[in-house]
């Protein structure tokens, strides 16, 4: 009895203790919403939410959670005076054991508990007066520091906030977006806009964060930094000082730039480590980070001699010292804000040797969506395979399946897949300002014709001046009606994200008759750091052309350029501009670029003195057409690289060069300098020069042609196809046939070289001799019709596709096909029958011999199918027999018999 009573007593006591402990540690959820205009404002629920975040922090204790609705919150609110003090030194203080979570829909939405950090932005702002303007105007009175953590434990959490508007100067006691002092909080899914994190003796976890124009400084700290992206930062992204050993996993460092005082003044723009710092870096992307005009490895990652970093499975531009350990240097194909694009070599390529359980990417999506974890901050998830990832479709269109990749919702000339690539808003509501030659600059521009109240402007300049895309309801699109607009001075965009377009920019007749003509100097200039959402769309640009200066990267669409001289119809100075569907005709130079990495797609260069002059730049040219251009050297393209800075890695893909003429060298393309040129799936036909009718290569460090076709080019002296003087030249999967020089149509007519022999593999070369071996053949490639119906080589009806029986079919090397290339010059599948064809076109009607089930392996299943087909021989003809002949008829006698078995057995044995 005693033991029973005693036992019950013990149970009661422990129950009471448990209740007391539970009551002591009970979690309280506090609610904050700056739109809360009713209720008690005591934070007890959404209906009674606090208006100010500081009010919630004043009552929260260990174990509590604070949920913050979308809106803007400043740190200068004083809970005692119940007002804003304007104190620049005020900050939000993190508390041990308290979770601070933003991104809630809040009281203005039907369900305030819905949480979406991207959709319901929750801003911690230093703009105390609410008067900030672009380029740091009116920021003198902004907060010095936004968030502070002193001796805070790892149970504290800051999750889902955008931190911006911090202004550091000499009067600030503490300065930065977040200051961590001997604190280890979790910082998750936050964005830092020109306001970073400083850690002192802190080992925080920083997960899924974006640093835009800001970075992270470690002093005697070893944080874990995972799934974060660092873009457009003007200082070192991650700087390690005094025994700091961070673990940096799956992060992306793209497009960060420091204006250096000297050629090596600022190294380690991506990650920089001082003495006694040993960071571990894995699965990260370092691309396009630079100091001055330098993009080499040391400007991506740099460690002093006293530092010993471990770097594995990273994509690093200019890879050198850190070669090995799974590191590589291939264009990662990222958007301007650091997200992966379809075909990126970083997809599924990361090291799986770590535990990624519950890890999220920078968009809050679960990691490891495919065969492996993606390298970088972004896990590419595209459920409907439309080249646009789920998070982007959901953010802008409300569903992961909603966006049509080739739709242009906001009428700015860029379809959704391009908006994603350029990191621009695809659903901006157009607000028009009209311009007409019959207009008046005193009118407001709100109507295409004068209606008694509203009417068009008379000049493009006046329309751009009133456009204000940063203010809702103000014009963000300028519509120019047909007419000739003479410019007495250059037309600038003033840094505005405004679209300037003709009334029907896809109509060639409207484009032709909507003329921008400069009377003197440049017609249009981009000098104020314009980005891709500054758009010029659908004009006939005559005379002075366009000048684009450093850090400006506008979009130029559907424009025709004629009659420009000197520095080109478009002059790009260290710019990453996008030019698409433009025509350059009868200009001294079509595009003149110095440095930078512009993108040129679907452009036509016709009868210019030179189409492209490239000095120390890295243009990417896709689907370009070069016809009838002429110059002394490099008539279509002259890549001139005798320089010691810049990226110098041009890429030409799916381009056609025909009837271009150079007096001396390089009728189609000339490489002269010290870096890397890639030429993929291009056709060179009927080009002419003294040396190198199609291509002249002099001192090119590395020029590589993959799946190119060169035919009917002539060199008056040497190298009708290619003249290789120096450097390194490599050809793989190419066809050179019908090219001629002074020696005729032999091997030297296809490729002539001095002392160094080019590396040629898996290619078809007429007159094959010294280049024999390595899979090369000298048989006629059997073009469909190399002269076309008109019988004249070099005209548009020439057909250099392969016909049935060509020895070039299935003759290439699959491993040489560049990453991301999936189609041929016609846009058809690049590898149609398991093995890639030679040349720019893939024959689409064949299949891999003996592979009945089309799995690219001749195995036991195919052996059984062969046996079945062999048994069918002699049986009355039927569709099954037709399929058998298609797959197994090796000798072409329209049956499957023992004569075919020898070939099948050979293939089966090789596969086995």
Short mmCIF file of C-alpha atoms in Angstrom, two decimals, residues 258-536:
data_model
loop_
_atom_site.label_atom_id
_atom_site.label_comp_id
_atom_site.label_asym_id
_atom_site.label_seq_id
_atom_site.Cartn_x
_atom_site.Cartn_y
_atom_site.Cartn_z
CA UNK A 258 36.62 46.15 -58.00
CA UNK A 259 38.13 49.17 -59.69
CA UNK A 260 41.80 48.46 -59.00
CA UNK A 261 44.48 51.07 -58.46
CA UNK A 262 46.99 48.87 -60.26
CA UNK A 263 47.05 45.59 -62.20
CA UNK A 264 47.23 43.45 -59.05
CA UNK A 265 45.90 45.84 -56.42
CA UNK A 266 42.86 43.75 -55.50
CA UNK A 267 43.02 40.00 -55.80
CA UNK A 268 40.55 37.47 -54.47
CA UNK A 269 37.47 39.41 -55.52
CA UNK A 270 35.47 36.21 -54.92
CA UNK A 271 37.27 34.84 -51.83
CA UNK A 272 40.37 36.37 -50.29
CA UNK A 273 42.29 34.81 -47.39
CA UNK A 274 45.06 36.26 -45.30
CA UNK A 275 47.73 34.47 -43.27
CA UNK A 276 46.72 31.52 -41.08
CA UNK A 277 43.38 31.15 -42.85
CA UNK A 278 42.43 27.74 -44.23
CA UNK A 279 39.00 27.91 -45.87
CA UNK A 280 37.36 24.79 -47.27
CA UNK A 281 35.52 25.58 -50.52
CA UNK A 282 33.44 23.00 -52.37
CA UNK A 283 30.78 22.93 -55.12
CA UNK A 284 31.10 26.66 -55.83
CA UNK A 285 31.04 28.85 -58.96
CA UNK A 286 33.59 31.66 -59.44
CA UNK A 287 32.99 33.39 -62.77
CA UNK A 288 33.30 36.92 -64.11
CA UNK A 289 34.83 38.38 -60.95
CA UNK A 290 37.39 41.02 -61.80
CA UNK A 291 39.66 43.78 -60.66
CA UNK A 292 40.15 46.47 -63.24
CA UNK A 293 40.10 44.44 -66.46
CA UNK A 294 41.61 41.27 -64.95
CA UNK A 295 39.55 38.06 -64.77
CA UNK A 296 42.22 35.46 -63.97
CA UNK A 297 42.10 32.80 -61.26
CA UNK A 298 43.66 35.00 -58.60
CA UNK A 299 40.80 37.47 -59.01
CA UNK A 300 38.30 34.67 -58.36
CA UNK A 301 40.11 33.14 -55.36
CA UNK A 302 43.31 34.27 -53.71
CA UNK A 303 45.15 33.01 -50.65
CA UNK A 304 48.37 34.41 -49.26
CA UNK A 305 51.35 32.13 -48.71
CA UNK A 306 50.36 31.55 -45.09
CA UNK A 307 46.96 30.24 -46.09
CA UNK A 308 46.19 26.68 -47.17
CA UNK A 309 42.72 26.46 -48.73
CA UNK A 310 41.11 23.19 -49.82
CA UNK A 311 39.14 23.76 -53.03
CA UNK A 312 37.18 20.93 -54.65
CA UNK A 313 34.51 20.48 -57.33
CA UNK A 314 34.40 24.16 -58.23
CA UNK A 315 33.86 25.98 -61.53
CA UNK A 316 36.61 28.64 -61.65
CA UNK A 317 37.31 31.10 -64.43
CA UNK A 318 40.99 31.17 -65.39
CA UNK A 319 41.61 27.91 -63.49
CA UNK A 320 45.34 27.37 -62.91
CA UNK A 321 46.79 26.78 -59.44
CA UNK A 322 43.70 25.00 -58.18
CA UNK A 323 43.48 22.51 -61.06
CA UNK A 324 42.55 18.99 -60.00
CA UNK A 325 40.22 17.87 -57.19
CA UNK A 326 37.24 18.00 -59.56
CA UNK A 327 37.70 21.71 -60.35
CA UNK A 328 37.05 22.85 -63.93
CA UNK A 329 36.93 25.93 -66.15
CA UNK A 330 33.85 25.82 -68.38
CA UNK A 331 31.34 28.65 -68.77
CA UNK A 332 28.78 27.81 -66.06
CA UNK A 333 25.88 29.30 -68.08
CA UNK A 334 24.43 31.42 -65.31
CA UNK A 335 21.95 34.27 -65.42
CA UNK A 336 23.04 37.80 -64.57
CA UNK A 337 21.98 37.22 -60.96
CA UNK A 338 23.77 33.91 -60.57
CA UNK A 339 21.11 31.30 -61.28
CA UNK A 340 21.78 28.28 -63.48
CA UNK A 341 20.45 28.02 -67.02
CA UNK A 342 19.45 24.90 -68.87
CA UNK A 343 22.51 23.05 -70.14
CA UNK A 344 24.85 24.40 -67.47
CA UNK A 345 27.85 22.11 -66.86
CA UNK A 346 27.27 22.70 -63.13
CA UNK A 347 24.01 20.74 -63.04
CA UNK A 348 24.33 17.44 -61.11
CA UNK A 349 28.14 17.83 -60.99
CA UNK A 350 28.76 18.61 -57.32
CA UNK A 351 30.53 16.43 -54.79
CA UNK A 352 28.02 14.21 -52.98
CA UNK A 353 30.47 13.34 -50.22
CA UNK A 354 28.65 15.48 -47.65
CA UNK A 355 25.30 15.29 -45.90
CA UNK A 356 22.86 17.56 -47.74
CA UNK A 357 19.80 16.47 -45.76
CA UNK A 358 17.30 19.34 -45.42
CA UNK A 359 19.65 21.74 -47.22
CA UNK A 360 17.92 24.41 -49.29
CA UNK A 361 19.22 26.44 -52.19
CA UNK A 362 19.21 30.22 -52.51
CA UNK A 363 15.55 30.15 -53.62
CA UNK A 364 14.43 27.99 -50.71
CA UNK A 365 14.08 24.87 -52.87
CA UNK A 366 15.24 21.45 -51.67
CA UNK A 367 18.72 20.38 -52.70
CA UNK A 368 19.54 17.42 -54.94
CA UNK A 369 16.72 17.40 -57.46
CA UNK A 370 18.46 15.27 -60.07
CA UNK A 371 21.21 12.67 -60.29
CA UNK A 372 23.51 14.79 -58.12
CA UNK A 373 23.72 18.10 -56.33
CA UNK A 374 24.20 21.13 -58.56
CA UNK A 375 27.31 23.28 -58.21
CA UNK A 376 26.60 26.79 -56.99
CA UNK A 377 23.86 28.38 -54.91
CA UNK A 378 21.02 27.34 -57.21
CA UNK A 379 19.49 23.89 -57.67
CA UNK A 380 18.05 23.94 -61.20
CA UNK A 381 14.51 22.52 -61.02
CA UNK A 382 12.42 22.81 -64.19
CA UNK A 383 9.36 20.59 -63.89
CA UNK A 384 7.94 21.38 -67.33
CA UNK A 385 11.32 21.42 -69.12
CA UNK A 386 10.75 24.86 -70.67
CA UNK A 387 14.18 26.28 -69.74
CA UNK A 388 12.58 28.38 -66.98
CA UNK A 389 12.95 27.07 -63.41
CA UNK A 390 10.05 26.47 -61.07
CA UNK A 391 10.89 29.20 -58.54
CA UNK A 392 10.93 31.88 -61.28
CA UNK A 393 7.61 30.81 -62.78
CA UNK A 394 6.04 30.66 -59.34
CA UNK A 395 7.39 34.10 -58.36
CA UNK A 396 6.19 35.96 -61.45
CA UNK A 397 3.26 33.85 -62.69
CA UNK A 398 1.94 32.10 -59.56
CA UNK A 399 2.55 28.53 -60.73
CA UNK A 400 5.53 26.37 -61.61
CA UNK A 401 3.86 25.55 -64.94
CA UNK A 402 2.39 28.94 -65.85
CA UNK A 403 5.00 30.81 -67.92
CA UNK A 404 5.25 30.20 -71.64
CA UNK A 405 8.96 30.47 -72.41
CA UNK A 406 8.50 32.45 -75.64
CA UNK A 407 5.75 34.81 -74.45
CA UNK A 408 6.43 38.55 -74.06
CA UNK A 409 3.94 39.67 -71.43
CA UNK A 410 5.32 43.16 -70.81
CA UNK A 411 5.87 44.02 -74.50
CA UNK A 412 9.55 44.86 -74.09
CA UNK A 413 10.77 42.58 -76.88
CA UNK A 414 12.20 39.94 -74.56
CA UNK A 415 10.45 36.61 -74.17
CA UNK A 416 10.32 34.93 -70.78
CA UNK A 417 13.34 32.70 -71.30
CA UNK A 418 15.37 35.83 -72.13
CA UNK A 419 13.94 37.74 -69.16
CA UNK A 420 15.10 34.85 -66.96
CA UNK A 421 18.58 34.87 -68.55
CA UNK A 422 18.93 38.62 -68.07
CA UNK A 423 17.34 38.64 -64.57
CA UNK A 424 14.74 41.21 -65.53
CA UNK A 425 11.07 41.52 -64.55
CA UNK A 426 8.86 39.79 -67.17
CA UNK A 427 5.52 41.26 -66.06
CA UNK A 428 6.10 45.00 -65.73
CA UNK A 429 2.85 46.75 -66.68
CA UNK A 430 3.63 49.04 -69.65
CA UNK A 431 2.93 52.73 -69.08
CA UNK A 432 3.42 54.56 -72.38
CA UNK A 433 4.94 57.88 -73.31
CA UNK A 434 4.45 58.60 -77.03
CA UNK A 435 6.73 60.49 -79.41
CA UNK A 436 5.81 61.78 -82.86
CA UNK A 437 7.38 64.09 -85.42
CA UNK A 438 4.04 65.96 -85.19
CA UNK A 439 4.30 66.18 -81.40
CA UNK A 440 5.29 68.91 -78.97
CA UNK A 441 7.66 68.58 -76.03
CA UNK A 442 5.29 70.76 -74.00
CA UNK A 443 2.67 68.01 -74.23
CA UNK A 444 2.62 65.19 -71.66
CA UNK A 445 3.23 62.27 -74.05
CA UNK A 446 0.27 60.28 -72.73
CA UNK A 447 -1.49 59.96 -76.10
CA UNK A 448 -0.30 59.02 -79.57
CA UNK A 449 -2.17 62.01 -81.08
CA UNK A 450 -3.28 65.30 -79.58
CA UNK A 451 -6.80 64.88 -78.15
CA UNK A 452 -7.18 68.32 -76.64
CA UNK A 453 -5.71 67.25 -73.29
CA UNK A 454 -2.93 64.78 -73.98
CA UNK A 455 -0.50 64.50 -76.86
CA UNK A 456 2.86 63.05 -77.93
CA UNK A 457 6.30 64.50 -77.28
CA UNK A 458 8.33 65.71 -80.25
CA UNK A 459 11.74 64.35 -79.18
CA UNK A 460 12.92 61.06 -77.76
CA UNK A 461 15.07 62.94 -75.24
CA UNK A 462 12.03 64.69 -73.73
CA UNK A 463 10.18 61.38 -73.40
CA UNK A 464 13.08 59.69 -71.60
CA UNK A 465 13.34 62.66 -69.23
CA UNK A 466 9.74 62.25 -68.04
CA UNK A 467 9.90 58.44 -67.89
CA UNK A 468 10.32 57.17 -64.33
CA UNK A 469 10.15 53.35 -64.16
CA UNK A 470 10.86 53.41 -60.41
CA UNK A 471 7.53 55.09 -59.70
CA UNK A 472 4.32 53.11 -60.15
CA UNK A 473 2.07 54.66 -62.77
CA UNK A 474 4.82 56.71 -64.39
CA UNK A 475 5.93 55.98 -67.99
CA UNK A 476 8.34 53.08 -68.36
CA UNK A 477 7.98 52.58 -72.12
CA UNK A 478 8.59 55.18 -74.81
CA UNK A 479 6.77 54.54 -78.10
CA UNK A 480 8.29 56.24 -81.15
CA UNK A 481 6.00 56.63 -84.14
CA UNK A 482 7.40 56.39 -87.70
CA UNK A 483 9.43 59.34 -88.90
CA UNK A 484 12.99 60.63 -89.02
CA UNK A 485 14.35 61.86 -85.68
CA UNK A 486 17.49 63.95 -86.13
CA UNK A 487 19.76 64.11 -83.09
CA UNK A 488 21.87 67.22 -82.72
CA UNK A 489 23.43 65.69 -79.61
CA UNK A 490 23.75 62.13 -78.32
CA UNK A 491 20.65 60.57 -76.82
CA UNK A 492 21.31 59.06 -73.37
CA UNK A 493 19.16 56.80 -71.19
CA UNK A 494 20.26 58.46 -67.90
CA UNK A 495 20.62 55.07 -66.23
CA UNK A 496 16.88 54.38 -66.46
CA UNK A 497 15.30 50.95 -66.90
CA UNK A 498 13.13 52.21 -69.71
CA UNK A 499 12.12 50.57 -73.01
CA UNK A 500 12.42 52.84 -76.04
CA UNK A 501 10.80 51.19 -79.05
CA UNK A 502 9.14 51.85 -82.36
CA UNK A 503 5.39 51.48 -82.67
CA UNK A 504 5.69 48.01 -84.27
CA UNK A 505 9.26 46.80 -83.66
CA UNK A 506 8.69 43.39 -85.27
CA UNK A 507 7.44 44.91 -88.53
CA UNK A 508 10.39 45.44 -90.94
CA UNK A 509 8.57 48.26 -92.75
CA UNK A 510 7.94 50.16 -89.50
CA UNK A 511 11.55 49.61 -88.42
CA UNK A 512 12.83 50.91 -91.74
CA UNK A 513 10.74 54.07 -91.43
CA UNK A 514 11.44 54.82 -87.78
CA UNK A 515 14.81 56.49 -88.13
CA UNK A 516 17.27 57.74 -85.54
CA UNK A 517 19.91 59.76 -87.33
CA UNK A 518 22.73 61.62 -85.62
CA UNK A 519 23.88 64.86 -87.14
CA UNK A 520 27.26 64.58 -85.44
CA UNK A 521 28.86 62.16 -82.97
CA UNK A 522 27.15 59.14 -81.46
CA UNK A 523 23.43 58.76 -81.94
CA UNK A 524 22.59 56.88 -78.73
CA UNK A 525 24.82 56.48 -75.67
CA UNK A 526 24.70 54.23 -72.63
CA UNK A 527 27.14 55.74 -70.14
CA UNK A 528 25.39 55.46 -66.77
CA UNK A 529 25.52 51.77 -65.85
CA UNK A 530 22.36 50.84 -67.70
CA UNK A 531 21.40 47.17 -67.34
CA UNK A 532 19.47 44.77 -69.64
CA UNK A 533 16.15 46.41 -68.73
CA UNK A 534 17.30 49.51 -70.60
CA UNK A 535 16.10 48.57 -74.08
CA UNK A 536 16.37 50.04 -77.58
#
